[in-house]
Amino acid sequence: MRLWSLNPRHLDRMGLVACWRESLLAQAVLAGRTKGYRNHPQLNRFRAQTDPLAAVGCYLEGLGREATARGYHFNTTLILRPCGQTPPPLIPVTTGQLDLEWRHLGAKLAQRSPQDAARWEHDEPSPHPLFQPVPGPVEDWERG
């Protein structure tokens, strides 16, 4: 499961679709609707929120907005608890985590999406709108 801390605008088509599907799985886990992935470490940052389903709902909405901007149709009616009028507080993410994900994304784009890799080379990493960068190393929940 890869729930990118990076802004979805950085992802290629395959990355955006995969992130959407994995985020829906994360939502199902947080809602108690599946037995798999219950202990996945990337869910810790959502579980730590006052309303984990609202947090993952806002995360999904960010992916949905990016998909719409690209002309894709993600079924946002699948979001159990959308942000609504009062979005949850921003979730901190370390600059070390963003840097690691940026490099990881660059390697993926180089393999599967040369046009996106060329765009990536001239871009700067930015976080998903739900996340607030804070100084620090790679997050404890990051595997490998």
mmCIF file of N, CA and C in Angstrom:
data_model
loop_
_atom_site.group_PDB
_atom_site.id
_atom_site.type_symbol
_atom_site.label_atom_id
_atom_site.label_comp_id
_atom_site.label_asym_id
_atom_site.label_seq_id
_atom_site.Cartn_x
_atom_site.Cartn_y
_atom_site.Cartn_z
ATOM 1 N N MET A 1 0.859 -1.179 0.000
ATOM 2 C CA MET A 1 0.000 0.000 0.000
ATOM 3 C C MET A 1 0.899 1.234 0.000
ATOM 4 N N ARG A 2 0.646 2.134 -0.926
ATOM 5 C CA ARG A 2 1.389 3.395 -0.995
ATOM 6 C C ARG A 2 0.378 4.528 -1.003
ATOM 7 N N LEU A 3 0.295 5.219 0.125
ATOM 8 C CA LEU A 3 -0.532 6.418 0.229
ATOM 9 C C LEU A 3 0.437 7.588 0.183
ATOM 10 N N TRP A 4 0.621 8.119 -1.009
ATOM 11 C CA TRP A 4 1.621 9.146 -1.244
ATOM 12 C C TRP A 4 1.380 10.381 -0.377
ATOM 13 N N SER A 5 2.437 10.897 0.198
ATOM 14 C CA SER A 5 2.387 12.180 0.895
ATOM 15 C C SER A 5 2.508 13.323 -0.101
ATOM 16 N N LEU A 6 2.967 12.999 -1.294
ATOM 17 C CA LEU A 6 3.153 13.999 -2.346
ATOM 18 C C LEU A 6 1.817 14.450 -2.921
ATOM 19 N N ASN A 7 1.813 15.643 -3.458
ATOM 20 C CA ASN A 7 0.642 16.171 -4.128
ATOM 21 C C ASN A 7 0.300 15.251 -5.303
ATOM 22 N N PRO A 8 -0.973 14.897 -5.475
ATOM 23 C CA PRO A 8 -1.338 13.995 -6.572
ATOM 24 C C PRO A 8 -0.986 14.526 -7.960
ATOM 25 N N ARG A 9 -0.751 15.819 -8.094
ATOM 26 C CA ARG A 9 -0.389 16.368 -9.407
ATOM 27 C C ARG A 9 0.947 15.812 -9.896
ATOM 28 N N HIS A 10 1.775 15.340 -8.972
ATOM 29 C CA HIS A 10 3.073 14.782 -9.349
ATOM 30 C C HIS A 10 2.964 13.371 -9.935
ATOM 31 N N LEU A 11 1.874 12.675 -9.642
ATOM 32 C CA LEU A 11 1.748 11.276 -10.037
ATOM 33 C C LEU A 11 1.400 11.140 -11.514
ATOM 34 N N ASP A 12 1.895 10.082 -12.122
ATOM 35 C CA ASP A 12 1.468 9.759 -13.481
ATOM 36 C C ASP A 12 0.104 9.072 -13.395
ATOM 37 N N ARG A 13 -0.456 8.754 -14.546
ATOM 38 C CA ARG A 13 -1.783 8.135 -14.579
ATOM 39 C C ARG A 13 -1.833 6.854 -13.755
ATOM 40 N N MET A 14 -0.845 5.990 -13.943
ATOM 41 C CA MET A 14 -0.826 4.717 -13.210
ATOM 42 C C MET A 14 -0.719 4.951 -11.709
ATOM 43 N N GLY A 15 0.104 5.898 -11.313
ATOM 44 C CA GLY A 15 0.270 6.197 -9.894
ATOM 45 C C GLY A 15 -0.992 6.766 -9.271
ATOM 46 N N LEU A 16 -1.668 7.625 -10.012
ATOM 47 C CA LEU A 16 -2.892 8.243 -9.507
ATOM 48 C C LEU A 16 -3.993 7.187 -9.331
ATOM 49 N N VAL A 17 -4.155 6.330 -10.321
ATOM 50 C CA VAL A 17 -5.172 5.281 -10.238
ATOM 51 C C VAL A 17 -4.845 4.309 -9.105
ATOM 52 N N ALA A 18 -3.596 3.900 -9.001
ATOM 53 C CA ALA A 18 -3.197 2.976 -7.937
ATOM 54 C C ALA A 18 -3.398 3.608 -6.562
ATOM 55 N N CYS A 19 -3.051 4.873 -6.431
ATOM 56 C CA CYS A 19 -3.218 5.555 -5.154
ATOM 57 C C CYS A 19 -4.701 5.646 -4.785
ATOM 58 N N TRP A 20 -5.555 5.922 -5.768
ATOM 59 C CA TRP A 20 -6.998 5.968 -5.528
ATOM 60 C C TRP A 20 -7.489 4.617 -4.985
ATOM 61 N N ARG A 21 -7.109 3.541 -5.649
ATOM 62 C CA ARG A 21 -7.556 2.208 -5.223
ATOM 63 C C ARG A 21 -7.020 1.856 -3.839
ATOM 64 N N GLU A 22 -5.765 2.150 -3.603
ATOM 65 C CA GLU A 22 -5.179 1.823 -2.307
ATOM 66 C C GLU A 22 -5.760 2.698 -1.198
ATOM 67 N N SER A 23 -6.135 3.920 -1.532
ATOM 68 C CA SER A 23 -6.754 4.805 -0.544
ATOM 69 C C SER A 23 -8.167 4.350 -0.215
ATOM 70 N N LEU A 24 -8.877 3.810 -1.208
ATOM 71 C CA LEU A 24 -10.184 3.227 -0.930
ATOM 72 C C LEU A 24 -10.042 2.004 -0.023
ATOM 73 N N LEU A 25 -8.982 1.222 -0.235
ATOM 74 C CA LEU A 25 -8.703 0.095 0.656
ATOM 75 C C LEU A 25 -8.400 0.602 2.064
ATOM 76 N N ALA A 26 -7.613 1.660 2.167
ATOM 77 C CA ALA A 26 -7.303 2.237 3.479
ATOM 78 C C ALA A 26 -8.584 2.693 4.173
ATOM 79 N N GLN A 27 -9.488 3.305 3.411
ATOM 80 C CA GLN A 27 -10.764 3.741 3.974
ATOM 81 C C GLN A 27 -11.558 2.538 4.505
ATOM 82 N N ALA A 28 -11.576 1.449 3.734
ATOM 83 C CA ALA A 28 -12.284 0.243 4.163
ATOM 84 C C ALA A 28 -11.687 -0.317 5.452
ATOM 85 N N VAL A 29 -10.373 -0.297 5.548
ATOM 86 C CA VAL A 29 -9.712 -0.770 6.765
ATOM 87 C C VAL A 29 -10.111 0.103 7.947
ATOM 88 N N LEU A 30 -10.036 1.426 7.767
ATOM 89 C CA LEU A 30 -10.362 2.344 8.857
ATOM 90 C C LEU A 30 -11.830 2.262 9.263
ATOM 91 N N ALA A 31 -12.688 1.875 8.328
ATOM 92 C CA ALA A 31 -14.118 1.731 8.617
ATOM 93 C C ALA A 31 -14.451 0.349 9.183
ATOM 94 N N GLY A 32 -13.444 -0.520 9.282
ATOM 95 C CA GLY A 32 -13.669 -1.865 9.799
ATOM 96 C C GLY A 32 -14.393 -2.773 8.821
ATOM 97 N N ARG A 33 -14.249 -2.489 7.530
ATOM 98 C CA ARG A 33 -14.961 -3.250 6.500
ATOM 99 C C ARG A 33 -14.121 -4.334 5.846
ATOM 100 N N THR A 34 -12.906 -4.525 6.288
ATOM 101 C CA THR A 34 -12.045 -5.560 5.715
ATOM 102 C C THR A 34 -11.088 -6.059 6.793
ATOM 103 N N LYS A 35 -10.652 -7.293 6.631
ATOM 104 C CA LYS A 35 -9.747 -7.881 7.620
ATOM 105 C C LYS A 35 -8.285 -7.714 7.227
ATOM 106 N N GLY A 36 -8.030 -7.517 5.924
ATOM 107 C CA GLY A 36 -6.657 -7.366 5.459
ATOM 108 C C GLY A 36 -6.112 -5.975 5.727
ATOM 109 N N TYR A 37 -4.823 -5.864 5.765
ATOM 110 C CA TYR A 37 -4.097 -4.591 5.871
ATOM 111 C C TYR A 37 -4.393 -3.815 7.161
ATOM 112 N N ARG A 38 -5.009 -4.433 8.149
ATOM 113 C CA ARG A 38 -5.373 -3.708 9.372
ATOM 114 C C ARG A 38 -4.170 -3.124 10.093
ATOM 115 N N ASN A 39 -3.028 -3.771 9.957
ATOM 116 C CA ASN A 39 -1.838 -3.319 10.673
ATOM 117 C C ASN A 39 -0.837 -2.605 9.774
ATOM 118 N N HIS A 40 -1.281 -2.165 8.611
ATOM 119 C CA HIS A 40 -0.357 -1.502 7.691
ATOM 120 C C HIS A 40 0.115 -0.188 8.303
ATOM 121 N N PRO A 41 1.426 0.032 8.369
ATOM 122 C CA PRO A 41 1.955 1.217 9.062
ATOM 123 C C PRO A 41 1.549 2.554 8.446
ATOM 124 N N GLN A 42 1.254 2.601 7.151
ATOM 125 C CA GLN A 42 0.868 3.887 6.558
ATOM 126 C C GLN A 42 -0.482 4.380 7.075
ATOM 127 N N LEU A 43 -1.253 3.493 7.678
ATOM 128 C CA LEU A 43 -2.544 3.907 8.232
ATOM 129 C C LEU A 43 -2.394 4.628 9.566
ATOM 130 N N ASN A 44 -1.234 4.504 10.195
ATOM 131 C CA ASN A 44 -1.034 5.118 11.512
ATOM 132 C C ASN A 44 -1.297 6.618 11.505
ATOM 133 N N ARG A 45 -0.869 7.305 10.469
ATOM 134 C CA ARG A 45 -1.055 8.761 10.452
ATOM 135 C C ARG A 45 -2.526 9.143 10.330
ATOM 136 N N PHE A 46 -3.346 8.284 9.738
ATOM 137 C CA PHE A 46 -4.782 8.543 9.679
ATOM 138 C C PHE A 46 -5.451 8.151 10.997
ATOM 139 N N ARG A 47 -5.025 7.020 11.541
ATOM 140 C CA ARG A 47 -5.589 6.582 12.829
ATOM 141 C C ARG A 47 -5.311 7.584 13.942
ATOM 142 N N ALA A 48 -4.223 8.306 13.845
ATOM 143 C CA ALA A 48 -3.848 9.268 14.884
ATOM 144 C C ALA A 48 -4.743 10.509 14.879
ATOM 145 N N GLN A 49 -5.571 10.658 13.857
ATOM 146 C CA GLN A 49 -6.437 11.837 13.755
ATOM 147 C C GLN A 49 -7.697 11.645 14.591
ATOM 148 N N THR A 50 -8.304 12.750 14.988
ATOM 149 C CA THR A 50 -9.544 12.700 15.766
ATOM 150 C C THR A 50 -10.626 11.930 15.007
ATOM 151 N N ASP A 51 -10.711 12.138 13.709
ATOM 152 C CA ASP A 51 -11.689 11.457 12.870
ATOM 153 C C ASP A 51 -10.948 10.833 11.687
ATOM 154 N N PRO A 52 -10.457 9.608 11.855
ATOM 155 C CA PRO A 52 -9.675 8.972 10.789
ATOM 156 C C PRO A 52 -10.416 8.868 9.454
ATOM 157 N N LEU A 53 -11.719 8.607 9.489
ATOM 158 C CA LEU A 53 -12.463 8.493 8.225
ATOM 159 C C LEU A 53 -12.579 9.826 7.515
ATOM 160 N N ALA A 54 -12.709 10.911 8.259
ATOM 161 C CA ALA A 54 -12.737 12.239 7.625
ATOM 162 C C ALA A 54 -11.373 12.557 7.033
ATOM 163 N N ALA A 55 -10.311 12.166 7.728
ATOM 164 C CA ALA A 55 -8.962 12.433 7.215
ATOM 165 C C ALA A 55 -8.727 11.681 5.912
ATOM 166 N N VAL A 56 -9.057 10.393 5.881
ATOM 167 C CA VAL A 56 -8.849 9.635 4.643
ATOM 168 C C VAL A 56 -9.841 10.103 3.572
ATOM 169 N N GLY A 57 -11.008 10.569 3.982
ATOM 170 C CA GLY A 57 -11.959 11.133 3.021
ATOM 171 C C GLY A 57 -11.399 12.369 2.344
ATOM 172 N N CYS A 58 -10.754 13.239 3.111
ATOM 173 C CA CYS A 58 -10.127 14.437 2.526
ATOM 174 C C CYS A 58 -8.971 14.050 1.617
ATOM 175 N N TYR A 59 -8.246 13.022 2.014
ATOM 176 C CA TYR A 59 -7.155 12.534 1.178
ATOM 177 C C TYR A 59 -7.719 12.062 -0.173
ATOM 178 N N LEU A 60 -8.779 11.268 -0.114
ATOM 179 C CA LEU A 60 -9.416 10.782 -1.343
ATOM 180 C C LEU A 60 -9.961 11.931 -2.184
ATOM 181 N N GLU A 61 -10.534 12.938 -1.542
ATOM 182 C CA GLU A 61 -11.047 14.082 -2.291
ATOM 183 C C GLU A 61 -9.929 14.784 -3.067
ATOM 184 N N GLY A 62 -8.752 14.887 -2.469
ATOM 185 C CA GLY A 62 -7.614 15.481 -3.175
ATOM 186 C C GLY A 62 -7.254 14.691 -4.418
ATOM 187 N N LEU A 63 -7.295 13.371 -4.311
ATOM 188 C CA LEU A 63 -7.035 12.521 -5.477
ATOM 189 C C LEU A 63 -8.134 12.694 -6.518
ATOM 190 N N GLY A 64 -9.366 12.769 -6.054
ATOM 191 C CA GLY A 64 -10.492 12.942 -6.967
ATOM 192 C C GLY A 64 -10.435 14.254 -7.730
ATOM 193 N N ARG A 65 -10.036 15.330 -7.035
ATOM 194 C CA ARG A 65 -9.906 16.629 -7.714
ATOM 195 C C ARG A 65 -8.845 16.568 -8.813
ATOM 196 N N GLU A 66 -7.730 15.921 -8.527
ATOM 197 C CA GLU A 66 -6.675 15.800 -9.531
ATOM 198 C C GLU A 66 -7.154 14.963 -10.711
ATOM 199 N N ALA A 67 -7.851 13.888 -10.433
ATOM 200 C CA ALA A 67 -8.381 13.049 -11.509
ATOM 201 C C ALA A 67 -9.325 13.857 -12.395
ATOM 202 N N THR A 68 -10.209 14.621 -11.794
ATOM 203 C CA THR A 68 -11.146 15.447 -12.557
ATOM 204 C C THR A 68 -10.407 16.469 -13.406
ATOM 205 N N ALA A 69 -9.380 17.091 -12.843
ATOM 206 C CA ALA A 69 -8.602 18.088 -13.583
ATOM 207 C C ALA A 69 -7.942 17.474 -14.815
ATOM 208 N N ARG A 70 -7.650 16.180 -14.765
ATOM 209 C CA ARG A 70 -7.029 15.491 -15.904
ATOM 210 C C ARG A 70 -8.053 14.884 -16.858
ATOM 211 N N GLY A 71 -9.310 15.019 -16.530
ATOM 212 C CA GLY A 71 -10.356 14.471 -17.393
ATOM 213 C C GLY A 71 -10.735 13.038 -17.066
ATOM 214 N N TYR A 72 -10.298 12.511 -15.932
ATOM 215 C CA TYR A 72 -10.658 11.162 -15.506
ATOM 216 C C TYR A 72 -11.901 11.251 -14.628
ATOM 217 N N HIS A 73 -12.578 10.128 -14.457
ATOM 218 C CA HIS A 73 -13.736 10.097 -13.575
ATOM 219 C C HIS A 73 -13.505 9.057 -12.488
ATOM 220 N N PHE A 74 -13.211 9.531 -11.289
ATOM 221 C CA PHE A 74 -13.118 8.655 -10.126
ATOM 222 C C PHE A 74 -14.459 8.756 -9.409
ATOM 223 N N ASN A 75 -14.988 7.646 -8.987
ATOM 224 C CA ASN A 75 -16.298 7.617 -8.335
ATOM 225 C C ASN A 75 -16.181 8.129 -6.898
ATOM 226 N N THR A 76 -16.318 9.428 -6.742
ATOM 227 C CA THR A 76 -16.149 10.042 -5.417
ATOM 228 C C THR A 76 -17.321 9.747 -4.486
ATOM 229 N N THR A 77 -18.389 9.134 -5.000
ATOM 230 C CA THR A 77 -19.475 8.732 -4.098
ATOM 231 C C THR A 77 -19.030 7.582 -3.194
ATOM 232 N N LEU A 78 -17.888 6.978 -3.498
ATOM 233 C CA LEU A 78 -17.342 5.916 -2.648
ATOM 234 C C LEU A 78 -16.695 6.459 -1.378
ATOM 235 N N ILE A 79 -16.494 7.770 -1.301
ATOM 236 C CA ILE A 79 -15.882 8.372 -0.107
ATOM 237 C C ILE A 79 -16.913 8.361 1.011
ATOM 238 N N LEU A 80 -16.607 7.655 2.090
ATOM 239 C CA LEU A 80 -17.555 7.483 3.193
ATOM 240 C C LEU A 80 -17.798 8.761 3.984
ATOM 241 N N ARG A 81 -16.748 9.535 4.205
ATOM 242 C CA ARG A 81 -16.890 10.760 4.978
ATOM 243 C C ARG A 81 -16.099 11.875 4.288
ATOM 244 N N PRO A 82 -16.720 12.562 3.328
ATOM 245 C CA PRO A 82 -16.044 13.664 2.631
ATOM 246 C C PRO A 82 -15.674 14.792 3.597
ATOM 247 N N CYS A 83 -14.774 15.641 3.158
ATOM 248 C CA CYS A 83 -14.324 16.772 3.986
ATOM 249 C C CYS A 83 -15.477 17.659 4.416
ATOM 250 N N GLY A 84 -16.321 17.991 3.477
ATOM 251 C CA GLY A 84 -17.418 18.883 3.800
ATOM 252 C C GLY A 84 -16.935 20.289 4.090
ATOM 253 N N GLN A 85 -17.692 20.995 4.880
ATOM 254 C CA GLN A 85 -17.396 22.393 5.210
ATOM 255 C C GLN A 85 -16.221 22.534 6.165
ATOM 256 N N THR A 86 -15.983 21.529 6.998
ATOM 257 C CA THR A 86 -14.943 21.626 8.005
ATOM 258 C C THR A 86 -13.911 20.524 7.806
ATOM 259 N N PRO A 87 -12.883 20.790 7.010
ATOM 260 C CA PRO A 87 -11.859 19.760 6.813
ATOM 261 C C PRO A 87 -11.093 19.510 8.110
ATOM 262 N N PRO A 88 -10.557 18.304 8.253
ATOM 263 C CA PRO A 88 -9.775 18.004 9.459
ATOM 264 C C PRO A 88 -8.476 18.801 9.457
ATOM 265 N N PRO A 89 -7.829 18.874 10.613
ATOM 266 C CA PRO A 89 -6.536 19.582 10.671
ATOM 267 C C PRO A 89 -5.522 18.929 9.736
ATOM 268 N N LEU A 90 -4.573 19.750 9.275
ATOM 269 C CA LEU A 90 -3.509 19.215 8.424
ATOM 270 C C LEU A 90 -2.688 18.202 9.212
ATOM 271 N N ILE A 91 -2.252 17.184 8.520
ATOM 272 C CA ILE A 91 -1.447 16.124 9.124
ATOM 273 C C ILE A 91 0.016 16.423 8.836
ATOM 274 N N PRO A 92 0.850 16.451 9.858
ATOM 275 C CA PRO A 92 2.272 16.699 9.599
ATOM 276 C C PRO A 92 2.923 15.542 8.851
ATOM 277 N N VAL A 93 3.826 15.895 7.949
ATOM 278 C CA VAL A 93 4.655 14.913 7.249
ATOM 279 C C VAL A 93 6.057 15.505 7.190
ATOM 280 N N THR A 94 7.032 14.685 7.464
ATOM 281 C CA THR A 94 8.404 15.203 7.530
ATOM 282 C C THR A 94 8.971 15.468 6.140
ATOM 283 N N THR A 95 9.873 16.416 6.098
ATOM 284 C CA THR A 95 10.554 16.722 4.844
ATOM 285 C C THR A 95 11.375 15.518 4.382
ATOM 286 N N GLY A 96 11.890 14.755 5.330
ATOM 287 C CA GLY A 96 12.620 13.535 4.969
ATOM 288 C C GLY A 96 11.728 12.534 4.256
ATOM 289 N N GLN A 97 10.485 12.427 4.697
ATOM 290 C CA GLN A 97 9.526 11.532 4.042
ATOM 291 C C GLN A 97 9.201 12.020 2.640
ATOM 292 N N LEU A 98 8.963 13.318 2.516
ATOM 293 C CA LEU A 98 8.677 13.875 1.188
ATOM 294 C C LEU A 98 9.853 13.662 0.241
ATOM 295 N N ASP A 99 11.064 13.856 0.723
ATOM 296 C CA ASP A 99 12.248 13.638 -0.116
ATOM 297 C C ASP A 99 12.353 12.180 -0.558
ATOM 298 N N LEU A 100 12.132 11.256 0.366
ATOM 299 C CA LEU A 100 12.198 9.832 0.031
ATOM 300 C C LEU A 100 11.145 9.483 -1.022
ATOM 301 N N GLU A 101 9.924 9.961 -0.831
ATOM 302 C CA GLU A 101 8.863 9.669 -1.796
ATOM 303 C C GLU A 101 9.144 10.319 -3.150
ATOM 304 N N TRP A 102 9.738 11.502 -3.131
ATOM 305 C CA TRP A 102 10.064 12.188 -4.380
ATOM 306 C C TRP A 102 11.057 11.363 -5.196
ATOM 307 N N ARG A 103 12.074 10.852 -4.535
ATOM 308 C CA ARG A 103 13.059 10.013 -5.230
ATOM 309 C C ARG A 103 12.420 8.702 -5.717
ATOM 310 N N HIS A 104 11.593 8.123 -4.872
ATOM 311 C CA HIS A 104 10.907 6.874 -5.219
ATOM 312 C C HIS A 104 10.002 7.083 -6.445
ATOM 313 N N LEU A 105 9.269 8.189 -6.450
ATOM 314 C CA LEU A 105 8.414 8.500 -7.592
ATOM 315 C C LEU A 105 9.248 8.712 -8.853
ATOM 316 N N GLY A 106 10.346 9.434 -8.740
ATOM 317 C CA GLY A 106 11.209 9.664 -9.898
ATOM 318 C C GLY A 106 11.690 8.364 -10.515
ATOM 319 N N ALA A 107 12.055 7.388 -9.675
ATOM 320 C CA ALA A 107 12.505 6.092 -10.177
ATOM 321 C C ALA A 107 11.370 5.360 -10.892
ATOM 322 N N LYS A 108 10.174 5.419 -10.328
ATOM 323 C CA LYS A 108 9.021 4.773 -10.965
ATOM 324 C C LYS A 108 8.704 5.421 -12.315
ATOM 325 N N LEU A 109 8.720 6.753 -12.342
ATOM 326 C CA LEU A 109 8.404 7.452 -13.593
ATOM 327 C C LEU A 109 9.441 7.150 -14.662
ATOM 328 N N ALA A 110 10.706 7.060 -14.283
ATOM 329 C CA ALA A 110 11.763 6.757 -15.251
ATOM 330 C C ALA A 110 11.524 5.404 -15.906
ATOM 331 N N GLN A 111 10.960 4.458 -15.173
ATOM 332 C CA GLN A 111 10.718 3.116 -15.699
ATOM 333 C C GLN A 111 9.484 3.044 -16.592
ATOM 334 N N ARG A 112 8.422 3.745 -16.221
ATOM 335 C CA ARG A 112 7.151 3.483 -16.887
ATOM 336 C C ARG A 112 6.530 4.664 -17.612
ATOM 337 N N SER A 113 7.060 5.861 -17.421
ATOM 338 C CA SER A 113 6.380 7.027 -17.969
ATOM 339 C C SER A 113 7.389 8.127 -18.314
ATOM 340 N N PRO A 114 8.099 7.984 -19.432
ATOM 341 C CA PRO A 114 9.151 8.939 -19.776
ATOM 342 C C PRO A 114 8.700 10.402 -19.833
ATOM 343 N N GLN A 115 7.501 10.666 -20.353
ATOM 344 C CA GLN A 115 7.028 12.059 -20.411
ATOM 345 C C GLN A 115 6.837 12.634 -19.011
ATOM 346 N N ASP A 116 6.266 11.835 -18.119
ATOM 347 C CA ASP A 116 6.090 12.298 -16.747
ATOM 348 C C ASP A 116 7.443 12.419 -16.037
ATOM 349 N N ALA A 117 8.379 11.543 -16.375
ATOM 350 C CA ALA A 117 9.712 11.626 -15.774
ATOM 351 C C ALA A 117 10.401 12.927 -16.186
ATOM 352 N N ALA A 118 10.228 13.333 -17.427
ATOM 353 C CA ALA A 118 10.821 14.593 -17.899
ATOM 354 C C ALA A 118 10.206 15.783 -17.160
ATOM 355 N N ARG A 119 8.904 15.735 -16.939
ATOM 356 C CA ARG A 119 8.227 16.795 -16.177
ATOM 357 C C ARG A 119 8.704 16.797 -14.722
ATOM 358 N N TRP A 120 8.862 15.599 -14.146
ATOM 359 C CA TRP A 120 9.314 15.433 -12.765
ATOM 360 C C TRP A 120 10.674 16.099 -12.552
ATOM 361 N N GLU A 121 11.575 15.960 -13.543
ATOM 362 C CA GLU A 121 12.930 16.511 -13.414
ATOM 363 C C GLU A 121 12.939 18.024 -13.244
ATOM 364 N N HIS A 122 11.915 18.704 -13.733
ATOM 365 C CA HIS A 122 11.864 20.167 -13.677
ATOM 366 C C HIS A 122 10.866 20.675 -12.644
ATOM 367 N N ASP A 123 10.411 19.792 -11.795
ATOM 368 C CA ASP A 123 9.410 20.145 -10.796
ATOM 369 C C ASP A 123 10.025 20.093 -9.400
ATOM 370 N N GLU A 124 9.318 20.619 -8.450
ATOM 371 C CA GLU A 124 9.725 20.575 -7.043
ATOM 372 C C GLU A 124 8.649 19.819 -6.271
ATOM 373 N N PRO A 125 9.040 18.993 -5.306
ATOM 374 C CA PRO A 125 8.031 18.240 -4.560
ATOM 375 C C PRO A 125 7.155 19.155 -3.716
ATOM 376 N N SER A 126 5.885 18.817 -3.672
ATOM 377 C CA SER A 126 4.944 19.499 -2.795
ATOM 378 C C SER A 126 4.044 18.436 -2.182
ATOM 379 N N PRO A 127 3.499 18.701 -0.998
ATOM 380 C CA PRO A 127 2.699 17.683 -0.321
ATOM 381 C C PRO A 127 1.257 17.652 -0.813
ATOM 382 N N HIS A 128 0.614 16.547 -0.585
ATOM 383 C CA HIS A 128 -0.840 16.440 -0.767
ATOM 384 C C HIS A 128 -1.461 17.548 0.085
ATOM 385 N N PRO A 129 -2.559 18.153 -0.350
ATOM 386 C CA PRO A 129 -3.153 19.271 0.398
ATOM 387 C C PRO A 129 -3.533 18.942 1.844
ATOM 388 N N LEU A 130 -3.646 17.672 2.194
ATOM 389 C CA LEU A 130 -3.979 17.284 3.562
ATOM 390 C C LEU A 130 -2.773 17.338 4.494
ATOM 391 N N PHE A 131 -1.571 17.398 3.924
ATOM 392 C CA PHE A 131 -0.355 17.295 4.724
ATOM 393 C C PHE A 131 0.388 18.621 4.847
ATOM 394 N N GLN A 132 0.989 18.808 5.996
ATOM 395 C CA GLN A 132 1.804 19.999 6.293
ATOM 396 C C GLN A 132 3.248 19.547 6.522
ATOM 397 N N PRO A 133 4.182 19.979 5.674
ATOM 398 C CA PRO A 133 5.582 19.572 5.878
ATOM 399 C C PRO A 133 6.163 20.139 7.166
ATOM 400 N N VAL A 134 6.915 19.300 7.851
ATOM 401 C CA VAL A 134 7.654 19.696 9.050
ATOM 402 C C VAL A 134 9.066 19.124 8.919
ATOM 403 N N PRO A 135 10.050 19.798 9.477
ATOM 404 C CA PRO A 135 11.410 19.253 9.394
ATOM 405 C C PRO A 135 11.492 17.891 10.080
ATOM 406 N N GLY A 136 12.284 17.017 9.495
ATOM 407 C CA GLY A 136 12.484 15.724 10.140
ATOM 408 C C GLY A 136 12.916 14.657 9.159
ATOM 409 N N PRO A 137 13.310 13.496 9.711
ATOM 410 C CA PRO A 137 13.754 12.375 8.875
ATOM 411 C C PRO A 137 12.567 11.629 8.284
ATOM 412 N N VAL A 138 12.856 10.522 7.623
ATOM 413 C CA VAL A 138 11.810 9.652 7.075
ATOM 414 C C VAL A 138 10.899 9.215 8.230
ATOM 415 N N GLU A 139 9.618 9.147 7.958
ATOM 416 C CA GLU A 139 8.630 8.782 8.984
ATOM 417 C C GLU A 139 8.851 7.363 9.505
ATOM 418 N N ASP A 140 8.498 7.142 10.766
ATOM 419 C CA ASP A 140 8.646 5.833 11.387
ATOM 420 C C ASP A 140 7.817 4.758 10.688
ATOM 421 N N TRP A 141 6.684 5.147 10.118
ATOM 422 C CA TRP A 141 5.803 4.167 9.496
ATOM 423 C C TRP A 141 6.283 3.715 8.117
ATOM 424 N N GLU A 142 7.267 4.383 7.546
ATOM 425 C CA GLU A 142 7.771 4.022 6.215
ATOM 426 C C GLU A 142 8.501 2.689 6.295
ATOM 427 N N ARG A 143 8.150 1.798 5.386
ATOM 428 C CA ARG A 143 8.811 0.483 5.333
ATOM 429 C C ARG A 143 10.011 0.539 4.415
ATOM 430 N N GLY A 144 11.002 -0.264 4.720
ATOM 431 C CA GLY A 144 12.128 -0.462 3.818
ATOM 432 C C GLY A 144 13.077 0.679 3.780
#
